[in-house]
PDB file of C-alpha atoms in Angstrom:
ATOM      1  CA  MET A  12       9.868  32.036   7.718  1.00 41.00           C
ATOM      2  CA  THR A  13       6.912  30.949   5.602  1.00 40.00           C
ATOM      3  CA  ARG A  14       9.203  29.219   3.081  1.00 42.00           C
ATOM      4  CA  SER A  15      11.111  27.406   5.834  1.00 42.00           C
ATOM      5  CA  ALA A  16       7.874  26.281   7.432  1.00 42.00           C
ATOM      6  CA  GLY A  17       6.666  24.964   4.063  1.00 44.00           C
ATOM      7  CA  LEU A  18       9.843  22.954   3.541  1.00 43.00           C
ATOM      8  CA  SER A  19       9.569  21.544   7.053  1.00 48.00           C
ATOM      9  CA  ALA A  20       5.985  20.430   6.447  1.00 42.00           C
ATOM     10  CA  ARG A  21       6.927  18.713   3.180  1.00 47.00           C
ATOM     11  CA  SER A  22       9.874  17.024   4.891  1.00 47.00           C
ATOM     12  CA  ILE A  23       7.628  15.719   7.630  1.00 39.00           C
ATOM     13  CA  ALA A  24       5.167  14.398   5.049  1.00 42.00           C
ATOM     14  CA  ASP A  25       7.990  12.744   3.100  1.00 51.00           C
ATOM     15  CA  TRP A  26       9.344  11.095   6.235  1.00 48.00           C
ATOM     16  CA  GLY A  27       5.830   9.950   7.095  1.00 44.00           C
ATOM     17  CA  ARG A  28       5.515   8.222   3.721  1.00 44.00           C
ATOM     18  CA  VAL A  29       8.954   6.630   4.134  1.00 41.00           C
ATOM     19  CA  TYR A  30       8.053   5.418   7.627  1.00 39.00           C
ATOM     20  CA  SER A  31       4.774   3.936   6.389  1.00 39.00           C
ATOM     21  CA  PHE A  32       6.605   2.152   3.579  1.00 38.00           C
ATOM     22  CA  LEU A  33       9.239   0.764   5.949  1.00 40.00           C
ATOM     23  CA  LEU A  34       6.546  -0.403   8.373  1.00 36.00           C
ATOM     24  CA  LEU A  35       4.672  -2.173   5.582  1.00 33.00           C
ATOM     25  CA  LEU A  36       7.927  -3.736   4.371  1.00 35.00           C
ATOM     26  CA  LEU A  37       8.648  -4.979   7.894  1.00 37.00           C
ATOM     27  CA  VAL A  38       5.209  -6.592   8.122  1.00 33.00           C
ATOM     28  CA  VAL A  39       5.667  -8.265   4.740  1.00 31.00           C
ATOM     29  CA  LEU A  40       9.084  -9.605   5.716  1.00 37.00           C
ATOM     30  CA  VAL A  41       8.142 -10.746   9.217  1.00 36.00           C
ATOM     31  CA  ALA A  42       4.806 -12.384   8.347  1.00 34.00           C
ATOM     32  CA  PRO A  43       6.326 -15.187   6.243  1.00 38.00           C
ATOM     33  CA  ALA A  44       8.828 -15.907   9.015  1.00 39.00           C
ATOM     34  CA  ALA A  45       6.026 -16.203  11.560  1.00 37.00           C
ATOM     35  CA  SER A  46       4.046 -18.403   9.193  1.00 39.00           C
ATOM     36  CA  ALA A  47       7.118 -20.546   8.565  1.00 42.00           C
ATOM     37  CA  ALA A  48       7.334 -21.239  12.294  1.00 55.00           C
ATOM     38  CA  CYS A  49       3.831 -22.715  12.053  1.00 63.00           C
ATOM     39  CA  ALA A  50       4.252 -24.528   8.752  1.00 53.00           C
ATOM     40  CA  GLU A  51       5.892 -27.695  10.060  1.00 72.00           C
ATOM     41  CA  GLY A  52       3.859 -30.860  10.392  1.00 88.00           C
ATOM     42  CA  GLY A  53       4.290 -34.512  11.193  1.00 93.00           C
ATOM     43  CA  VAL A  54       2.794 -37.364  13.172  1.00 95.00           C
ATOM     44  CA  HIS A  55       2.660 -38.498  16.794  1.00 96.00           C
ATOM     45  CA  LEU A  56       2.140 -42.091  17.864  1.00 97.00           C
ATOM     46  CA  PHE A  57       0.576 -43.442  21.040  1.00 98.00           C
ATOM     47  CA  PRO A  58       1.991 -45.261  22.866  1.00 97.00           C
ATOM     48  CA  ARG A  59       5.210 -43.381  22.304  1.00 96.00           C
ATOM     49  CA  PRO A  60       7.747 -45.407  20.280  1.00 96.00           C
ATOM     50  CA  GLY A  61      10.047 -47.328  22.592  1.00 95.00           C
ATOM     51  CA  ALA A  62       7.302 -48.102  25.126  1.00 96.00           C
ATOM     52  CA  VAL A  63       6.319 -51.610  26.221  1.00 97.00           C
ATOM     53  CA  LEU A  64       3.003 -52.700  24.680  1.00 98.00           C
ATOM     54  CA  PRO A  65       0.508 -55.313  25.820  1.00 98.00           C
ATOM     55  CA  THR A  66       0.163 -57.997  23.168  1.00 98.00           C
ATOM     56  CA  ASN A  67      -3.456 -56.909  22.554  1.00 98.00           C
ATOM     57  CA  THR A  68      -2.571 -53.244  22.148  1.00 98.00           C
ATOM     58  CA  ARG A  69      -4.107 -50.675  19.871  1.00 98.00           C
ATOM     59  CA  LEU A  70      -2.206 -47.683  18.512  1.00 98.00           C
ATOM     60  CA  LEU A  71      -3.195 -44.062  17.928  1.00 98.00           C
ATOM     61  CA  LEU A  72      -1.744 -42.052  15.051  1.00 98.00           C
ATOM     62  CA  GLU A  73      -2.074 -38.260  15.113  1.00 97.00           C
ATOM     63  CA  GLY A  74      -1.456 -35.936  12.182  1.00 96.00           C
ATOM     64  CA  VAL A  75      -0.344 -32.389  12.996  1.00 95.00           C
ATOM     65  CA  GLY A  76      -0.236 -29.386  10.678  1.00 92.00           C
ATOM     66  CA  THR A  77       0.509 -30.387   7.102  1.00 92.00           C
ATOM     67  CA  ALA A  78       0.159 -34.100   8.006  1.00 95.00           C
ATOM     68  CA  ARG A  79      -3.388 -33.726   9.299  1.00 96.00           C
ATOM     69  CA  ALA A  80      -5.041 -34.252   5.914  1.00 96.00           C
ATOM     70  CA  LEU A  81      -2.839 -37.282   5.220  1.00 96.00           C
ATOM     71  CA  VAL A  82      -3.909 -38.943   8.472  1.00 97.00           C
ATOM     72  CA  GLU A  83      -7.587 -38.043   7.987  1.00 97.00           C
ATOM     73  CA  ALA A  84      -7.507 -39.931   4.677  1.00 97.00           C
ATOM     74  CA  LEU A  85      -6.215 -43.201   6.216  1.00 98.00           C
ATOM     75  CA  PRO A  86      -9.386 -44.905   7.613  1.00 98.00           C
ATOM     76  CA  GLY A  87      -9.974 -48.188   5.801  1.00 98.00           C
ATOM     77  CA  LYS A  88      -6.289 -48.738   5.005  1.00 98.00           C
ATOM     78  CA  THR A  89      -3.967 -51.242   6.691  1.00 98.00           C
ATOM     79  CA  ILE A  90      -0.464 -50.870   8.133  1.00 98.00           C
ATOM     80  CA  ARG A  91       1.921 -53.721   8.899  1.00 98.00           C
ATOM     81  CA  LEU A  92       3.444 -54.256  12.341  1.00 98.00           C
ATOM     82  CA  GLN A  93       6.450 -56.547  11.909  1.00 98.00           C
ATOM     83  CA  THR A  94       9.027 -58.505  13.854  1.00 98.00           C
ATOM     84  CA  GLY A  95      11.313 -61.333  12.761  1.00 96.00           C
ATOM     85  CA  GLY A  96       9.113 -64.100  11.340  1.00 94.00           C
ATOM     86  CA  HIS A  97       5.803 -62.516  12.405  1.00 97.00           C
ATOM     87  CA  GLU A  98       3.499 -59.834  11.061  1.00 98.00           C
ATOM     88  CA  VAL A  99       0.258 -58.316  12.347  1.00 98.00           C
ATOM     89  CA  ARG A 100      -1.872 -56.004  10.265  1.00 98.00           C
ATOM     90  CA  ALA A 101      -3.490 -52.934  11.780  1.00 98.00           C
ATOM     91  CA  ARG A 102      -6.653 -51.575  10.209  1.00 98.00           C
ATOM     92  CA  VAL A 103      -7.054 -47.809  10.426  1.00 98.00           C
ATOM     93  CA  GLN A 104     -10.331 -46.630  11.974  1.00 98.00           C
ATOM     94  CA  ARG A 105     -11.750 -43.159  12.401  1.00 97.00           C
ATOM     95  CA  GLY A 106     -10.915 -41.418  15.644  1.00 97.00           C
ATOM     96  CA  TRP A 107     -11.112 -37.739  16.561  1.00 98.00           C
ATOM     97  CA  THR A 108     -10.616 -34.373  14.867  1.00 96.00           C
ATOM     98  CA  SER A 109      -9.470 -31.199  16.592  1.00 95.00           C
ATOM     99  CA  THR A 110     -10.631 -27.747  15.541  1.00 89.00           C
ATOM    100  CA  LEU A 111      -6.967 -26.684  15.659  1.00 92.00           C
ATOM    101  CA  ASN A 112      -5.287 -28.540  12.802  1.00 92.00           C
ATOM    102  CA  ARG A 113      -4.945 -32.023  14.316  1.00 96.00           C
ATOM    103  CA  ALA A 114      -6.561 -35.398  13.641  1.00 97.00           C
ATOM    104  CA  THR A 115      -6.109 -38.811  15.287  1.00 98.00           C
ATOM    105  CA  VAL A 116      -7.006 -42.267  13.969  1.00 98.00           C
ATOM    106  CA  VAL A 117      -7.084 -45.647  15.717  1.00 98.00           C
ATOM    107  CA  LEU A 118      -4.948 -48.562  14.521  1.00 98.00           C
ATOM    108  CA  LYS A 119      -6.758 -51.763  15.487  1.00 98.00           C
ATOM    109  CA  LEU A 120      -4.662 -54.931  15.208  1.00 98.00           C
ATOM    110  CA  ASP A 121      -6.131 -58.035  13.576  1.00 97.00           C
ATOM    111  CA  GLY A 122      -4.262 -60.355  15.961  1.00 97.00           C
ATOM    112  CA  LEU A 123      -2.047 -60.523  19.033  1.00 98.00           C
ATOM    113  CA  LEU A 124       1.605 -59.586  19.129  1.00 98.00           C
ATOM    114  CA  LEU A 125       4.096 -62.236  20.137  1.00 98.00           C
ATOM    115  CA  PRO A 126       5.523 -61.600  23.621  1.00 98.00           C
ATOM    116  CA  ASP A 127       8.985 -60.135  24.199  1.00 98.00           C
ATOM    117  CA  ARG A 128       9.569 -59.027  20.620  1.00 98.00           C
ATOM    118  CA  VAL A 129      10.562 -55.730  19.026  1.00 98.00           C
ATOM    119  CA  TYR A 130       7.876 -54.693  16.526  1.00 98.00           C
ATOM    120  CA  THR A 131       8.240 -52.109  13.771  1.00 97.00           C
ATOM    121  CA  LEU A 132       5.279 -50.152  12.394  1.00 97.00           C
ATOM    122  CA  ARG A 133       5.592 -49.724   8.633  1.00 97.00           C
ATOM    123  CA  LEU A 134       4.291 -46.187   8.375  1.00 96.00           C
ATOM    124  CA  ASP A 135       5.708 -46.093   4.855  1.00 94.00           C
ATOM    125  CA  ASP A 136       2.830 -48.403   3.869  1.00 95.00           C
ATOM    126  CA  VAL A 137       0.487 -45.415   3.991  1.00 96.00           C
ATOM    127  CA  LEU A 138       2.521 -42.216   4.453  1.00 95.00           C
ATOM    128  CA  PRO A 139       5.358 -40.635   2.466  1.00 93.00           C
ATOM    129  CA  ARG A 140       8.792 -41.101   4.010  1.00 90.00           C
ATOM    130  CA  THR A 141       9.106 -37.324   4.170  1.00 90.00           C
ATOM    131  CA  VAL A 142       6.480 -37.125   6.945  1.00 92.00           C
ATOM    132  CA  ALA A 143       8.289 -36.492  10.231  1.00 92.00           C
ATOM    133  CA  LEU A 144       7.755 -38.651  13.321  1.00 93.00           C
ATOM    134  CA  LEU A 145       7.488 -35.956  15.986  1.00 92.00           C
ATOM    135  CA  ASN A 146       7.738 -38.124  19.095  1.00 91.00           C
ATOM    136  CA  GLY A 147      10.333 -40.656  17.982  1.00 81.00           C
ATOM    137  CA  SER A 148      14.064 -40.603  18.606  1.00 73.00           C
ATOM    138  CA  ALA A 149      16.396 -38.754  16.278  1.00 60.00           C
ATOM    139  CA  THR A 150      17.712 -42.073  14.949  1.00 55.00           C
ATOM    140  CA  THR A 151      14.278 -43.650  14.378  1.00 61.00           C
ATOM    141  CA  VAL A 152      13.605 -44.554  10.749  1.00 68.00           C
ATOM    142  CA  GLN A 153      10.462 -46.566  11.514  1.00 89.00           C
ATOM    143  CA  PRO A 154       8.798 -46.523  14.967  1.00 95.00           C
ATOM    144  CA  GLU A 155       9.444 -49.543  17.192  1.00 96.00           C
ATOM    145  CA  TRP A 156       8.029 -50.941  20.439  1.00 97.00           C
ATOM    146  CA  LEU A 157       8.752 -53.897  22.706  1.00 98.00           C
ATOM    147  CA  SER A 158       5.845 -56.271  23.254  1.00 98.00           C
ATOM    148  CA  GLY A 159       5.162 -57.308  26.844  1.00 98.00           C
ATOM    149  CA  LYS A 160       4.507 -60.690  28.426  1.00 97.00           C
ATOM    150  CA  GLY A 161       0.879 -60.961  27.337  1.00 97.00           C
ATOM    151  CA  PRO A 162      -2.478 -59.219  26.842  1.00 98.00           C
ATOM    152  CA  ASP A 163      -3.874 -56.533  29.143  1.00 98.00           C
ATOM    153  CA  LYS A 164      -7.442 -57.453  30.121  1.00 97.00           C
ATOM    154  CA  THR A 165      -7.765 -55.334  33.266  1.00 97.00           C
ATOM    155  CA  ALA A 166      -9.124 -51.784  33.336  1.00 98.00           C
ATOM    156  CA  PRO A 167      -7.154 -49.056  35.140  1.00 98.00           C
ATOM    157  CA  ILE A 168      -7.965 -48.778  38.863  1.00 98.00           C
ATOM    158  CA  TRP A 169      -8.049 -45.255  40.256  1.00 98.00           C
ATOM    159  CA  LEU A 170      -5.575 -44.250  42.926  1.00 98.00           C
ATOM    160  CA  LYS A 171      -6.322 -40.565  42.311  1.00 97.00           C
ATOM    161  CA  ARG A 172      -9.126 -39.440  40.024  1.00 97.00           C
ATOM    162  CA  PRO A 173      -8.392 -36.783  37.382  1.00 97.00           C
ATOM    163  CA  ALA A 174      -8.306 -33.274  38.837  1.00 97.00           C
ATOM    164  CA  VAL A 175      -7.482 -29.788  37.557  1.00 95.00           C
ATOM    165  CA  SER A 176      -3.945 -28.879  38.586  1.00 92.00           C
ATOM    166  CA  GLU A 177      -2.724 -25.620  37.027  1.00 90.00           C
ATOM    167  CA  GLY A 178      -2.857 -23.463  33.929  1.00 91.00           C
ATOM    168  CA  PHE A 179      -0.190 -21.982  31.696  1.00 87.00           C
ATOM    169  CA  SER A 180      -0.483 -19.214  29.116  1.00 89.00           C
ATOM    170  CA  ARG A 181       2.068 -17.277  27.075  1.00 88.00           C
ATOM    171  CA  ARG A 182       1.991 -14.916  24.112  1.00 84.00           C
ATOM    172  CA  SER A 183       4.562 -14.859  21.332  1.00 82.00           C
ATOM    173  CA  GLU A 184       4.910 -13.417  17.847  1.00 80.00           C
ATOM    174  CA  GLN A 185       3.196 -16.518  16.425  1.00 80.00           C
ATOM    175  CA  GLY A 186       0.227 -16.386  18.796  1.00 84.00           C
ATOM    176  CA  THR A 187      -0.828 -17.752  22.163  1.00 88.00           C
ATOM    177  CA  THR A 188       0.133 -20.976  23.892  1.00 91.00           C
ATOM    178  CA  ARG A 189      -2.444 -21.978  26.503  1.00 94.00           C
ATOM    179  CA  TYR A 190      -2.672 -25.240  28.451  1.00 94.00           C
ATOM    180  CA  LEU A 191      -4.502 -26.617  31.443  1.00 94.00           C
ATOM    181  CA  ARG A 192      -2.910 -29.518  33.297  1.00 96.00           C
ATOM    182  CA  LEU A 193      -4.906 -32.438  34.689  1.00 97.00           C
ATOM    183  CA  THR A 194      -3.275 -34.831  37.139  1.00 97.00           C
ATOM    184  CA  LEU A 195      -4.317 -38.418  37.839  1.00 97.00           C
ATOM    185  CA  SER A 196      -2.978 -41.699  39.140  1.00 97.00           C
ATOM    186  CA  ALA A 197      -4.103 -45.254  38.411  1.00 97.00           C
ATOM    187  CA  ARG A 198      -2.927 -48.799  38.965  1.00 97.00           C
ATOM    188  CA  GLU A 199      -2.153 -49.715  35.373  1.00 97.00           C
ATOM    189  CA  GLU A 200       0.857 -51.267  33.649  1.00 93.00           C
ATOM    190  CA  SER A 201       0.008 -50.185  30.090  1.00 96.00           C
ATOM    191  CA  PRO A 202       0.268 -46.625  28.732  1.00 97.00           C
ATOM    192  CA  THR A 203      -2.982 -44.660  29.083  1.00 98.00           C
ATOM    193  CA  TYR A 204      -4.789 -41.955  27.159  1.00 98.00           C
ATOM    194  CA  MET A 205      -7.734 -39.673  27.828  1.00 98.00           C
ATOM    195  CA  VAL A 206     -10.724 -38.901  25.608  1.00 98.00           C
ATOM    196  CA  VAL A 207     -12.135 -35.491  26.536  1.00 98.00           C
ATOM    197  CA  THR A 208     -15.414 -33.787  25.701  1.00 97.00           C
ATOM    198  CA  LEU A 209     -14.982 -30.077  26.376  1.00 96.00           C
ATOM    199  CA  THR A 210     -17.887 -27.625  26.495  1.00 95.00           C
ATOM    200  CA  ARG A 211     -18.160 -23.922  27.231  1.00 92.00           C
ATOM    201  CA  LYS A 212     -20.321 -23.218  30.261  1.00 82.00           C
ATOM    202  CA  ARG A 213     -23.349 -20.988  29.581  1.00 76.00           C
ATOM    203  CA  SER A 214     -22.625 -20.924  25.866  1.00 72.00           C
ATOM    204  CA  GLY A 215     -24.117 -22.372  22.715  1.00 75.00           C
ATOM    205  CA  ALA A 216     -20.681 -23.217  21.292  1.00 82.00           C
ATOM    206  CA  ALA A 217     -20.228 -26.732  19.912  1.00 90.00           C
ATOM    207  CA  ALA A 218     -18.479 -29.260  22.139  1.00 94.00           C
ATOM    208  CA  GLN A 219     -14.876 -30.194  21.391  1.00 96.00           C
ATOM    209  CA  HIS A 220     -14.087 -33.913  21.406  1.00 97.00           C
ATOM    210  CA  TYR A 221     -10.487 -35.081  21.206  1.00 98.00           C
ATOM    211  CA  VAL A 222      -7.846 -37.357  22.704  1.00 98.00           C
ATOM    212  CA  VAL A 223      -4.661 -36.631  24.679  1.00 97.00           C
ATOM    213  CA  PRO A 224      -1.992 -38.967  26.082  1.00 97.00           C
ATOM    214  CA  VAL A 225      -1.400 -39.353  29.799  1.00 97.00           C
ATOM    215  CA  VAL A 226       2.305 -38.858  30.497  1.00 95.00           C
ATOM    216  CA  ASN A 227       3.704 -39.368  34.000  1.00 95.00           C
ATOM    217  CA  GLY A 228       0.269 -38.891  35.534  1.00 96.00           C
ATOM    218  CA  THR A 229      -0.442 -35.698  33.596  1.00 97.00           C
ATOM    219  CA  ALA A 230      -2.729 -34.804  30.674  1.00 97.00           C
ATOM    220  CA  GLN A 231      -2.526 -31.422  28.936  1.00 95.00           C
ATOM    221  CA  LEU A 232      -5.613 -29.706  27.494  1.00 96.00           C
ATOM    222  CA  GLY A 233      -5.002 -26.739  25.236  1.00 95.00           C
ATOM    223  CA  HIS A 234      -3.100 -25.486  22.236  1.00 93.00           C
ATOM    224  CA  GLU A 235       0.020 -23.902  20.792  1.00 89.00           C
ATOM    225  CA  PRO A 236      -0.047 -20.947  18.363  1.00 89.00           C
ATOM    226  CA  CYS A 237      -0.405 -23.170  15.287  1.00 86.00           C
ATOM    227  CA  SER A 238      -2.273 -26.267  16.454  1.00 89.00           C
ATOM    228  CA  GLY A 239      -3.553 -28.108  19.477  1.00 93.00           C
ATOM    229  CA  ALA A 240      -5.996 -30.591  20.913  1.00 95.00           C
ATOM    230  CA  PHE A 241      -8.440 -28.006  22.295  1.00 96.00           C
ATOM    231  CA  ALA A 242      -9.156 -24.339  21.659  1.00 93.00           C
ATOM    232  CA  LEU A 243      -9.275 -22.491  24.986  1.00 93.00           C
ATOM    233  CA  GLU A 244     -10.458 -18.891  25.071  1.00 91.00           C
ATOM    234  CA  ASP A 245      -8.874 -16.415  27.434  1.00 89.00           C
ATOM    235  CA  GLY A 246     -10.485 -16.657  30.896  1.00 89.00           C
ATOM    236  CA  LYS A 247     -13.607 -18.517  29.710  1.00 92.00           C
ATOM    237  CA  SER A 248     -15.319 -21.200  31.823  1.00 94.00           C
ATOM    238  CA  TYR A 249     -15.335 -24.820  30.634  1.00 95.00           C
ATOM    239  CA  ARG A 250     -16.549 -28.245  31.681  1.00 95.00           C
ATOM    240  CA  ALA A 251     -14.470 -31.326  30.824  1.00 97.00           C
ATOM    241  CA  ARG A 252     -15.917 -34.830  30.738  1.00 97.00           C
ATOM    242  CA  VAL A 253     -13.159 -37.406  30.504  1.00 98.00           C
ATOM    243  CA  GLU A 254     -12.779 -41.111  29.802  1.00 98.00           C
ATOM    244  CA  VAL A 255      -9.455 -42.828  30.439  1.00 98.00           C
ATOM    245  CA  PHE A 256      -8.366 -45.923  28.494  1.00 98.00           C
ATOM    246  CA  ASP A 257      -5.285 -48.078  28.584  1.00 98.00           C
ATOM    247  CA  ALA A 258      -3.432 -49.075  25.416  1.00 98.00           C
ATOM    248  CA  ALA A 259      -5.541 -52.232  25.093  1.00 98.00           C
ATOM    249  CA  GLY A 260      -8.761 -50.193  25.136  1.00 97.00           C
ATOM    250  CA  ASN A 261      -9.866 -51.058  28.689  1.00 98.00           C
ATOM    251  CA  LEU A 262     -11.947 -48.216  30.151  1.00 98.00           C
ATOM    252  CA  ALA A 263     -11.295 -46.885  33.656  1.00 98.00           C
ATOM    253  CA  PRO A 264     -14.277 -46.328  36.008  1.00 98.00           C
ATOM    254  CA  ALA A 265     -16.313 -43.204  35.246  1.00 98.00           C
ATOM    255  CA  VAL A 266     -15.377 -39.942  36.967  1.00 97.00           C
ATOM    256  CA  PRO A 267     -17.367 -36.720  37.560  1.00 97.00           C
ATOM    257  CA  PRO A 268     -16.937 -33.805  35.119  1.00 97.00           C
ATOM    258  CA  MET A 269     -14.442 -31.073  35.976  1.00 96.00           C
ATOM    259  CA  ASP A 270     -15.055 -27.319  35.750  1.00 96.00           C
ATOM    260  CA  PHE A 271     -12.285 -24.787  35.175  1.00 94.00           C
ATOM    261  CA  GLU A 272     -11.430 -21.384  33.750  1.00 94.00           C
ATOM    262  CA  ALA A 273      -8.952 -21.167  30.895  1.00 92.00           C
ATOM    263  CA  PRO A 274      -5.763 -19.345  31.930  1.00 90.00           C
ATOM    264  CA  SER A 275      -5.442 -15.754  30.724  1.00 86.00           C
ATOM    265  CA  ALA A 276      -2.435 -14.779  28.643  1.00 72.00           C
ATOM    266  CA  PRO A 277      -0.570 -11.740  30.012  1.00 72.00           C
ATOM    267  CA  PRO A 278       0.946  -9.222  27.580  1.00 64.00           C
ATOM    268  CA  GLY A 279       4.375  -9.929  26.154  1.00 55.00           C
ATOM    269  CA  ASN A 280       6.129 -13.240  26.741  1.00 47.00           C
ATOM    270  CA  GLU A 281       5.398 -13.585  30.432  1.00 44.00           C
ATOM    271  CA  GLU A 282       4.018 -16.849  31.723  1.00 42.00           C
ATOM    272  CA  GLY A 283       0.567 -17.158  33.184  1.00 39.00           C
ATOM    273  CA  PRO A 284      -0.271 -18.645  36.576  1.00 37.00           C
TER     274      PRO A 284
END
């Protein structure tokens, strides 16, 4: 009986070591896969390629993930915006930096676009061709827009001021996705974007200052597992001060700050409220 018990104890110990090794091996194998899901990068453009631009537009260029450093290095450089027989140069100016692996710069044109023309932005002037355009069409080689009838000199007029709508939160193997949706409505023909200053209430944490596009009357504040515009902590209270601009840089009337609580992420892959 004593001998059998001794063999059983050694067997259990051996299996314990094997299990520990297999668990470590699983972590080693899975970790690179999770990291790979976060390794992709590229750029976004505002207004989205294909949109109609006022002839006095400005453009925003955002670098995500591996493209963030490339975009952060662009201020002071110029990019050509071309159509048949006409070219406008855009000078890159500093914009905003997110704490979550994103950076946005402003492309300020040195002249007006001609009306009713298709313009191409020569991103290859300043970025490698291998950098992906994340919000272009699958067939887009260089981003293009259609210029409108003329300049936009009128600021957006509020029909519905920005308001907190709903939150969304989800956990995955890569991390947490957490967003808060703001809704708004304005009388404005040009695409619009929102500059947000986000602060934690009753906290000494530094303010976050970044920019998000307004799409179909909605702006999203938050982050994905690997990057995002704003870091939101589970269930914490925040105050958002927002400024809304159209593509020509006209500023909408000021609005009061908005208070909200970041949505909490439930366990597993379930969606938050």
